C-alpha atoms as a PDB file:
ATOM      1  CA  MET A   1       7.438  -4.556  16.119  1.00  0.00           C
ATOM      2  CA  LYS A   2       6.126  -7.134  18.576  1.00  0.00           C
ATOM      3  CA  PHE A   3       5.190 -10.471  17.015  1.00  0.00           C
ATOM      4  CA  ILE A   4       2.452 -12.512  18.682  1.00  0.00           C
ATOM      5  CA  TYR A   5       1.967 -16.210  17.962  1.00  0.00           C
ATOM      6  CA  ILE A   6      -1.031 -18.309  19.008  1.00  0.00           C
ATOM      7  CA  GLU A   7       0.221 -21.628  20.358  1.00  0.00           C
ATOM      8  CA  ALA A   8      -0.776 -24.016  23.146  1.00  0.00           C
ATOM      9  CA  ASP A   9       1.812 -26.736  22.555  1.00  0.00           C
ATOM     10  CA  PRO A  10       4.706 -26.074  24.989  1.00  0.00           C
ATOM     11  CA  GLU A  11       7.350 -27.479  22.637  1.00  0.00           C
ATOM     12  CA  LEU A  12       6.188 -25.359  19.731  1.00  0.00           C
ATOM     13  CA  ALA A  13       5.835 -22.329  22.000  1.00  0.00           C
ATOM     14  CA  VAL A  14       9.470 -22.698  23.035  1.00  0.00           C
ATOM     15  CA  ALA A  15      10.487 -23.019  19.380  1.00  0.00           C
ATOM     16  CA  ALA A  16       8.630 -19.823  18.551  1.00  0.00           C
ATOM     17  CA  GLN A  17      10.297 -18.090  21.487  1.00  0.00           C
ATOM     18  CA  ALA A  18      13.703 -19.234  20.243  1.00  0.00           C
ATOM     19  CA  ALA A  19      12.824 -17.913  16.787  1.00  0.00           C
ATOM     20  CA  GLY A  20      12.362 -14.434  18.212  1.00  0.00           C
ATOM     21  CA  VAL A  21       8.596 -14.302  18.759  1.00  0.00           C
ATOM     22  CA  ASP A  22       7.882 -11.780  21.510  1.00  0.00           C
ATOM     23  CA  CYS A  23       4.568 -13.049  22.829  1.00  0.00           C
ATOM     24  CA  ILE A  24       2.891 -16.468  22.899  1.00  0.00           C
ATOM     25  CA  MET A  25      -0.893 -16.433  23.114  1.00  0.00           C
ATOM     26  CA  VAL A  26      -3.035 -19.184  24.611  1.00  0.00           C
ATOM     27  CA  ASP A  27      -6.542 -18.613  23.292  1.00  0.00           C
ATOM     28  CA  LEU A  28      -9.447 -19.411  25.621  1.00  0.00           C
ATOM     29  CA  GLU A  29     -12.050 -17.426  23.686  1.00  0.00           C
ATOM     30  CA  ILE A  30     -14.958 -19.619  22.643  1.00  0.00           C
ATOM     31  CA  ASN A  31     -18.164 -17.877  23.794  1.00  0.00           C
ATOM     32  CA  GLY A  32     -20.120 -16.766  20.747  1.00  0.00           C
ATOM     33  CA  LYS A  33     -17.298 -17.304  18.291  1.00  0.00           C
ATOM     34  CA  GLU A  34     -18.860 -20.094  16.263  1.00  0.00           C
ATOM     35  CA  VAL A  35     -22.030 -18.013  15.887  1.00  0.00           C
ATOM     36  CA  ARG A  36     -20.103 -14.923  14.736  1.00  0.00           C
ATOM     37  CA  GLN A  37     -17.879 -16.739  12.278  1.00  0.00           C
ATOM     38  CA  PRO A  38     -19.912 -19.499  10.626  1.00  0.00           C
ATOM     39  CA  ASN A  39     -18.442 -20.949   7.408  1.00  0.00           C
ATOM     40  CA  LYS A  40     -15.674 -18.321   7.376  1.00  0.00           C
ATOM     41  CA  ASN A  41     -12.676 -20.705   7.333  1.00  0.00           C
ATOM     42  CA  THR A  42     -11.394 -19.065  10.503  1.00  0.00           C
ATOM     43  CA  VAL A  43      -9.486 -20.750  13.309  1.00  0.00           C
ATOM     44  CA  ILE A  44     -11.386 -21.350  16.555  1.00  0.00           C
ATOM     45  CA  SER A  45      -8.948 -22.525  19.210  1.00  0.00           C
ATOM     46  CA  LYS A  46      -9.769 -25.215  21.739  1.00  0.00           C
ATOM     47  CA  HIS A  47      -7.189 -24.188  24.317  1.00  0.00           C
ATOM     48  CA  SER A  48      -7.667 -24.721  28.050  1.00  0.00           C
ATOM     49  CA  LEU A  49      -6.423 -23.580  31.450  1.00  0.00           C
ATOM     50  CA  ASP A  50      -4.154 -26.618  31.458  1.00  0.00           C
ATOM     51  CA  ASP A  51      -2.511 -25.210  28.328  1.00  0.00           C
ATOM     52  CA  VAL A  52      -1.875 -21.941  30.171  1.00  0.00           C
ATOM     53  CA  VAL A  53      -0.020 -23.878  32.870  1.00  0.00           C
ATOM     54  CA  ALA A  54       1.975 -25.909  30.363  1.00  0.00           C
ATOM     55  CA  VAL A  55       3.042 -22.956  28.240  1.00  0.00           C
ATOM     56  CA  ARG A  56       3.854 -20.858  31.319  1.00  0.00           C
ATOM     57  CA  GLY A  57       6.182 -23.597  32.504  1.00  0.00           C
ATOM     58  CA  ALA A  58       7.925 -23.780  29.156  1.00  0.00           C
ATOM     59  CA  LEU A  59       8.558 -20.097  28.431  1.00  0.00           C
ATOM     60  CA  SER A  60      11.585 -18.258  29.739  1.00  0.00           C
ATOM     61  CA  ALA A  61      11.706 -15.040  27.712  1.00  0.00           C
ATOM     62  CA  ALA A  62       8.565 -14.540  25.628  1.00  0.00           C
ATOM     63  CA  GLU A  63       5.549 -12.927  27.233  1.00  0.00           C
ATOM     64  CA  LEU A  64       2.578 -15.204  27.920  1.00  0.00           C
ATOM     65  CA  MET A  65      -0.697 -13.687  26.772  1.00  0.00           C
ATOM     66  CA  VAL A  66      -4.074 -15.335  27.340  1.00  0.00           C
ATOM     67  CA  ARG A  67      -7.126 -14.290  25.377  1.00  0.00           C
ATOM     68  CA  VAL A  68     -10.150 -14.702  27.625  1.00  0.00           C
ATOM     69  CA  ASN A  69     -13.808 -14.702  26.683  1.00  0.00           C
ATOM     70  CA  PRO A  70     -15.776 -11.502  26.097  1.00  0.00           C
ATOM     71  CA  LEU A  71     -17.229 -10.023  29.263  1.00  0.00           C
ATOM     72  CA  PHE A  72     -19.809 -12.362  30.839  1.00  0.00           C
ATOM     73  CA  GLY A  73     -20.990 -13.431  34.273  1.00  0.00           C
ATOM     74  CA  GLY A  74     -17.914 -15.582  34.813  1.00  0.00           C
ATOM     75  CA  THR A  75     -15.288 -13.047  33.722  1.00  0.00           C
ATOM     76  CA  LYS A  76     -13.849 -12.406  37.187  1.00  0.00           C
ATOM     77  CA  ALA A  77     -13.462 -16.114  37.895  1.00  0.00           C
ATOM     78  CA  GLU A  78     -11.845 -16.667  34.501  1.00  0.00           C
ATOM     79  CA  VAL A  79      -9.466 -13.740  34.952  1.00  0.00           C
ATOM     80  CA  ASP A  80      -8.509 -14.906  38.446  1.00  0.00           C
ATOM     81  CA  ALA A  81      -7.841 -18.424  37.157  1.00  0.00           C
ATOM     82  CA  VAL A  82      -5.706 -17.241  34.257  1.00  0.00           C
ATOM     83  CA  ILE A  83      -3.633 -14.864  36.388  1.00  0.00           C
ATOM     84  CA  ALA A  84      -3.151 -17.561  39.047  1.00  0.00           C
ATOM     85  CA  ARG A  85      -1.669 -19.758  36.311  1.00  0.00           C
ATOM     86  CA  GLY A  86       0.949 -17.204  35.404  1.00  0.00           C
ATOM     87  CA  ALA A  87      -0.330 -15.080  32.523  1.00  0.00           C
ATOM     88  CA  ASP A  88       1.746 -11.938  31.945  1.00  0.00           C
ATOM     89  CA  ARG A  89      -0.944 -10.305  29.838  1.00  0.00           C
ATOM     90  CA  LEU A  90      -4.629 -10.810  29.102  1.00  0.00           C
ATOM     91  CA  MET A  91      -6.515  -9.983  25.934  1.00  0.00           C
ATOM     92  CA  LEU A  92     -10.147  -8.871  26.096  1.00  0.00           C
ATOM     93  CA  PRO A  93     -12.090  -9.449  22.862  1.00  0.00           C
ATOM     94  CA  MET A  94     -15.432  -8.115  21.628  1.00  0.00           C
ATOM     95  CA  PHE A  95     -15.852  -5.128  23.955  1.00  0.00           C
ATOM     96  CA  ASN A  96     -18.250  -2.378  22.894  1.00  0.00           C
ATOM     97  CA  HIS A  97     -18.032   0.563  25.284  1.00  0.00           C
ATOM     98  CA  PRO A  98     -15.560   2.497  27.457  1.00  0.00           C
ATOM     99  CA  ASP A  99     -17.431   1.057  30.450  1.00  0.00           C
ATOM    100  CA  ASP A 100     -16.419  -2.449  29.297  1.00  0.00           C
ATOM    101  CA  VAL A 101     -12.780  -1.376  29.276  1.00  0.00           C
ATOM    102  CA  ARG A 102     -13.040   0.182  32.725  1.00  0.00           C
ATOM    103  CA  MET A 103     -14.813  -2.887  34.109  1.00  0.00           C
ATOM    104  CA  PHE A 104     -12.173  -5.277  32.795  1.00  0.00           C
ATOM    105  CA  ARG A 105      -9.340  -3.007  33.922  1.00  0.00           C
ATOM    106  CA  ASP A 106     -10.794  -2.991  37.438  1.00  0.00           C
ATOM    107  CA  ILE A 107     -11.231  -6.790  37.466  1.00  0.00           C
ATOM    108  CA  VAL A 108      -7.596  -7.288  36.477  1.00  0.00           C
ATOM    109  CA  ASP A 109      -6.585  -4.614  39.000  1.00  0.00           C
ATOM    110  CA  GLY A 110      -2.986  -4.290  37.857  1.00  0.00           C
ATOM    111  CA  ARG A 111      -2.183  -7.984  38.289  1.00  0.00           C
ATOM    112  CA  ALA A 112      -1.321  -8.343  34.600  1.00  0.00           C
ATOM    113  CA  LYS A 113      -1.091  -6.161  31.527  1.00  0.00           C
ATOM    114  CA  VAL A 114      -4.086  -6.009  29.204  1.00  0.00           C
ATOM    115  CA  THR A 115      -4.423  -5.816  25.436  1.00  0.00           C
ATOM    116  CA  TYR A 116      -7.890  -4.713  24.344  1.00  0.00           C
ATOM    117  CA  LEU A 117      -8.925  -6.342  21.071  1.00  0.00           C
ATOM    118  CA  MET A 118     -11.071  -3.781  19.293  1.00  0.00           C
ATOM    119  CA  GLU A 119     -13.215  -5.735  16.833  1.00  0.00           C
ATOM    120  CA  THR A 120     -16.794  -4.449  17.004  1.00  0.00           C
ATOM    121  CA  PRO A 121     -18.404  -1.563  15.099  1.00  0.00           C
ATOM    122  CA  ALA A 122     -19.616  -0.138  18.430  1.00  0.00           C
ATOM    123  CA  ALA A 123     -16.068  -0.003  19.797  1.00  0.00           C
ATOM    124  CA  LEU A 124     -14.849   1.599  16.577  1.00  0.00           C
ATOM    125  CA  ALA A 125     -17.504   4.301  16.831  1.00  0.00           C
ATOM    126  CA  ARG A 126     -16.541   4.953  20.468  1.00  0.00           C
ATOM    127  CA  LEU A 127     -12.781   4.686  19.966  1.00  0.00           C
ATOM    128  CA  PRO A 128     -11.949   8.292  20.985  1.00  0.00           C
ATOM    129  CA  ALA A 129     -13.719   7.765  24.329  1.00  0.00           C
ATOM    130  CA  ILE A 130     -12.131   4.326  24.765  1.00  0.00           C
ATOM    131  CA  ALA A 131      -8.680   5.782  24.134  1.00  0.00           C
ATOM    132  CA  GLU A 132      -9.262   8.256  26.965  1.00  0.00           C
ATOM    133  CA  VAL A 133      -9.806   5.536  29.586  1.00  0.00           C
ATOM    134  CA  ASP A 134      -7.010   5.555  32.153  1.00  0.00           C
ATOM    135  CA  GLY A 135      -4.819   2.499  32.290  1.00  0.00           C
ATOM    136  CA  VAL A 136      -5.191   1.157  28.734  1.00  0.00           C
ATOM    137  CA  ASP A 137      -1.916  -0.672  28.058  1.00  0.00           C
ATOM    138  CA  ASP A 138      -2.500  -1.153  24.326  1.00  0.00           C
ATOM    139  CA  ILE A 139      -5.141  -1.900  21.714  1.00  0.00           C
ATOM    140  CA  LEU A 140      -5.040  -4.458  18.916  1.00  0.00           C
ATOM    141  CA  LEU A 141      -7.370  -3.694  16.018  1.00  0.00           C
ATOM    142  CA  GLY A 142      -8.961  -6.988  15.036  1.00  0.00           C
ATOM    143  CA  LEU A 143      -9.694  -7.157  11.321  1.00  0.00           C
ATOM    144  CA  ASN A 144     -11.652 -10.390  11.150  1.00  0.00           C
ATOM    145  CA  ASP A 145     -14.668  -9.800  13.389  1.00  0.00           C
ATOM    146  CA  LEU A 146     -14.653  -6.072  12.641  1.00  0.00           C
ATOM    147  CA  HIS A 147     -14.955  -6.576   8.889  1.00  0.00           C
ATOM    148  CA  LEU A 148     -17.759  -9.089   9.456  1.00  0.00           C
ATOM    149  CA  GLY A 149     -19.548  -6.661  11.761  1.00  0.00           C
ATOM    150  CA  LEU A 150     -19.323  -3.919   9.163  1.00  0.00           C
ATOM    151  CA  GLY A 151     -20.549  -6.178   6.367  1.00  0.00           C
ATOM    152  CA  LEU A 152     -17.342  -6.016   4.328  1.00  0.00           C
ATOM    153  CA  ASP A 153     -16.192  -8.760   1.970  1.00  0.00           C
ATOM    154  CA  PHE A 154     -12.446  -8.891   2.789  1.00  0.00           C
ATOM    155  CA  MET A 155     -10.812  -7.996   6.077  1.00  0.00           C
ATOM    156  CA  PHE A 156      -8.102  -5.849   4.538  1.00  0.00           C
ATOM    157  CA  GLU A 157     -10.708  -3.470   3.134  1.00  0.00           C
ATOM    158  CA  LEU A 158     -10.426  -1.950   6.609  1.00  0.00           C
ATOM    159  CA  VAL A 159      -6.787  -1.121   5.840  1.00  0.00           C
ATOM    160  CA  ALA A 160      -7.238  -0.165   2.200  1.00  0.00           C
ATOM    161  CA  ASP A 161     -10.159   2.201   2.669  1.00  0.00           C
ATOM    162  CA  GLY A 162      -9.036   4.195   5.678  1.00  0.00           C
ATOM    163  CA  VAL A 163     -10.740   2.634   8.696  1.00  0.00           C
ATOM    164  CA  ILE A 164      -7.503   1.470  10.295  1.00  0.00           C
ATOM    165  CA  GLU A 165      -5.829   4.749   9.374  1.00  0.00           C
ATOM    166  CA  TYR A 166      -8.573   6.608  11.265  1.00  0.00           C
ATOM    167  CA  ALA A 167      -8.184   4.317  14.290  1.00  0.00           C
ATOM    168  CA  ALA A 168      -4.403   4.661  14.194  1.00  0.00           C
ATOM    169  CA  ARG A 169      -4.683   8.447  14.199  1.00  0.00           C
ATOM    170  CA  VAL A 170      -7.009   8.419  17.211  1.00  0.00           C
ATOM    171  CA  LEU A 171      -4.733   6.095  19.160  1.00  0.00           C
ATOM    172  CA  ARG A 172      -1.567   8.011  18.271  1.00  0.00           C
ATOM    173  CA  ASP A 173      -3.247  11.246  19.389  1.00  0.00           C
ATOM    174  CA  HIS A 174      -3.956   9.611  22.773  1.00  0.00           C
ATOM    175  CA  ALA A 175      -0.503   7.978  23.011  1.00  0.00           C
ATOM    176  CA  VAL A 176      -2.036   4.487  23.136  1.00  0.00           C
ATOM    177  CA  PRO A 177       0.217   1.812  21.584  1.00  0.00           C
ATOM    178  CA  PHE A 178      -1.591  -0.254  18.980  1.00  0.00           C
ATOM    179  CA  GLY A 179      -1.292  -2.896  16.315  1.00  0.00           C
ATOM    180  CA  PHE A 180      -3.613  -4.583  13.875  1.00  0.00           C
ATOM    181  CA  GLY A 181      -4.445  -7.813  12.114  1.00  0.00           C
ATOM    182  CA  GLY A 182      -2.142 -10.657  11.274  1.00  0.00           C
ATOM    183  CA  ILE A 183       0.849 -11.069   8.999  1.00  0.00           C
ATOM    184  CA  ALA A 184       1.882 -13.935   6.721  1.00  0.00           C
ATOM    185  CA  ARG A 185       5.390 -14.882   5.672  1.00  0.00           C
ATOM    186  CA  LEU A 186       7.140 -12.631   3.175  1.00  0.00           C
ATOM    187  CA  GLY A 187       6.084 -13.658  -0.300  1.00  0.00           C
ATOM    188  CA  HIS A 188       2.909 -15.293   1.010  1.00  0.00           C
ATOM    189  CA  GLY A 189      -0.717 -14.329   1.415  1.00  0.00           C
ATOM    190  CA  ARG A 190      -3.360 -13.212  -1.074  1.00  0.00           C
ATOM    191  CA  LEU A 191      -2.331  -9.724  -0.085  1.00  0.00           C
ATOM    192  CA  PRO A 192       1.500  -9.741   0.022  1.00  0.00           C
ATOM    193  CA  ALA A 193       2.895  -9.524   3.533  1.00  0.00           C
ATOM    194  CA  GLU A 194       5.363  -6.892   2.367  1.00  0.00           C
ATOM    195  CA  LEU A 195       2.541  -4.452   1.605  1.00  0.00           C
ATOM    196  CA  VAL A 196       0.847  -5.103   4.944  1.00  0.00           C
ATOM    197  CA  LEU A 197       4.079  -4.559   6.874  1.00  0.00           C
ATOM    198  CA  SER A 198       4.622  -1.306   5.007  1.00  0.00           C
ATOM    199  CA  GLU A 199       1.246  -0.102   6.287  1.00  0.00           C
ATOM    200  CA  HIS A 200       2.175  -1.108   9.837  1.00  0.00           C
ATOM    201  CA  LEU A 201       5.224   1.123   9.638  1.00  0.00           C
ATOM    202  CA  ARG A 202       3.422   3.984   7.903  1.00  0.00           C
ATOM    203  CA  LEU A 203       0.652   4.040  10.511  1.00  0.00           C
ATOM    204  CA  GLY A 204       2.875   3.584  13.569  1.00  0.00           C
ATOM    205  CA  SER A 205       1.732   0.089  14.536  1.00  0.00           C
ATOM    206  CA  THR A 206       3.871  -1.699  17.105  1.00  0.00           C
ATOM    207  CA  GLN A 207       2.462  -5.236  17.073  1.00  0.00           C
ATOM    208  CA  THR A 208       0.797  -7.906  14.972  1.00  0.00           C
ATOM    209  CA  ILE A 209      -0.106 -11.591  15.113  1.00  0.00           C
ATOM    210  CA  LEU A 210       1.801 -14.108  13.007  1.00  0.00           C
ATOM    211  CA  SER A 211      -0.950 -15.655  10.905  1.00  0.00           C
ATOM    212  CA  ARG A 212      -1.737 -19.334  10.447  1.00  0.00           C
ATOM    213  CA  ASP A 213       0.473 -19.244   7.342  1.00  0.00           C
ATOM    214  CA  PHE A 214       3.337 -19.758   9.804  1.00  0.00           C
ATOM    215  CA  ARG A 215       1.804 -23.102  10.763  1.00  0.00           C
ATOM    216  CA  GLN A 216       2.646 -24.391   7.300  1.00  0.00           C
ATOM    217  CA  ILE A 217       6.368 -24.186   8.055  1.00  0.00           C
ATOM    218  CA  PRO A 218       7.800 -27.708   8.355  1.00  0.00           C
ATOM    219  CA  ASP A 219      10.688 -27.171  10.799  1.00  0.00           C
ATOM    220  CA  GLN A 220      12.005 -24.870  13.516  1.00  0.00           C
ATOM    221  CA  ALA A 221      14.981 -23.585  11.550  1.00  0.00           C
ATOM    222  CA  THR A 222      12.746 -22.402   8.713  1.00  0.00           C
ATOM    223  CA  PHE A 223      10.330 -20.804  11.196  1.00  0.00           C
ATOM    224  CA  ALA A 224      13.193 -18.847  12.747  1.00  0.00           C
ATOM    225  CA  ALA A 225      14.455 -17.818   9.322  1.00  0.00           C
ATOM    226  CA  GLU A 226      11.027 -16.513   8.332  1.00  0.00           C
ATOM    227  CA  VAL A 227      10.724 -14.438  11.515  1.00  0.00           C
ATOM    228  CA  THR A 228      14.204 -13.044  10.858  1.00  0.00           C
ATOM    229  CA  LYS A 229      13.151 -12.113   7.314  1.00  0.00           C
ATOM    230  CA  LEU A 230      10.181 -10.178   8.685  1.00  0.00           C
ATOM    231  CA  ARG A 231      12.371  -8.229  11.080  1.00  0.00           C
ATOM    232  CA  GLY A 232      14.909  -7.536   8.349  1.00  0.00           C
ATOM    233  CA  PHE A 233      12.226  -6.254   6.010  1.00  0.00           C
ATOM    234  CA  LEU A 234      11.067  -3.770   8.648  1.00  0.00           C
ATOM    235  CA  THR A 235      14.477  -2.067   8.506  1.00  0.00           C
ATOM    236  CA  GLU A 236      14.504  -1.622   4.715  1.00  0.00           C
ATOM    237  CA  PRO A 237      13.706   1.684   2.973  1.00  0.00           C
ATOM    238  CA  MET A 238      10.109   1.758   1.726  1.00  0.00           C
ATOM    239  CA  ASP A 239       8.043   3.824  -0.653  1.00  0.00           C
ATOM    240  CA  PHE A 240       4.974   4.094   1.566  1.00  0.00           C
ATOM    241  CA  ALA A 241       2.837   5.879  -1.019  1.00  0.00           C
ATOM    242  CA  ALA A 242       3.508   3.318  -3.759  1.00  0.00           C
ATOM    243  CA  ASN A 243       3.016   0.398  -1.363  1.00  0.00           C
ATOM    244  CA  GLN A 244      -0.249   1.850  -0.094  1.00  0.00           C
ATOM    245  CA  ALA A 245      -1.548   2.320  -3.635  1.00  0.00           C
ATOM    246  CA  GLU A 246      -0.687  -1.277  -4.524  1.00  0.00           C
ATOM    247  CA  LEU A 247      -2.309  -2.570  -1.336  1.00  0.00           C
ATOM    248  CA  VAL A 248      -5.492  -0.692  -2.216  1.00  0.00           C
ATOM    249  CA  ARG A 249      -5.482  -2.053  -5.770  1.00  0.00           C
ATOM    250  CA  ILE A 250      -4.992  -5.685  -4.731  1.00  0.00           C
ATOM    251  CA  THR A 251      -7.411  -5.468  -1.818  1.00  0.00           C
ATOM    252  CA  ARG A 252     -10.212  -4.116  -3.974  1.00  0.00           C
ATOM    253  CA  ALA A 253      -9.588  -6.803  -6.594  1.00  0.00           C
ATOM    254  CA  ILE A 254      -9.783  -9.524  -3.939  1.00  0.00           C
ATOM    255  CA  ALA A 255     -12.950  -8.031  -2.440  1.00  0.00           C
ATOM    256  CA  THR A 256     -14.544  -7.947  -5.899  1.00  0.00           C
ATOM    257  CA  GLU A 257     -13.591 -11.589  -6.464  1.00  0.00           C
ATOM    258  CA  ILE A 258     -15.083 -12.623  -3.115  1.00  0.00           C
ATOM    259  CA  ARG A 259     -18.317 -10.750  -3.804  1.00  0.00           C
ATOM    260  CA  ALA A 260     -18.633 -12.356  -7.240  1.00  0.00           C
ATOM    261  CA  LYS A 261     -18.621 -15.804  -5.608  1.00  0.00           C
ATOM    262  CA  MET A 262     -21.417 -15.015  -3.153  1.00  0.00           C
END
């Protein structure tokens, strides 16, 4: 399982690398994000190209990923600038159509790997065709914007009620590596991280983002210990059916609670 961590501070990026994080993400996405996620208590990064340079200079082992903006008139210039500053991998958010994937693939032109962040209802509906596009390195299924786009109350309804299972089946059938969502520390989160990790393994996911819960950790040694706990848990025997049933039960209870407060 590849762990991704969003971080623009070079010192903290190095600490995450030392803790065993596989990929550090600098997040340049800003276009349209505040409109899509108003009053949702979500994190909107304010990272910059200077942060790409700083983190690139600090990392020695972890992959450097940069999330760029959704396709727009300046995409080629942005991609060129990010690659020139040393990104190993780019992430494209908010695409809608196989043509978007082909366009971005051609702009990158093999100069870096690409993770496609599937987070729109249109992309979900067209996922079989998207999975057939040549040259797709991997796809991350984004729960936050996708659940908002579908009008759901809680992002993990996508996991509990079969949407992510459908997407996982399509991507496995096309041999496209994939991951989904974010993961909290073991023993943390409204939906226990243990149940979410169990679903990752059951569905064949190979990557996830360490959630902002990890930002609550006060020191580097504890951060490293928590990452080690996650990796250790992934090797333990699991009752997938029981874990899935419990995830569904808790998710539906949380969704009901959220709806009652609206």
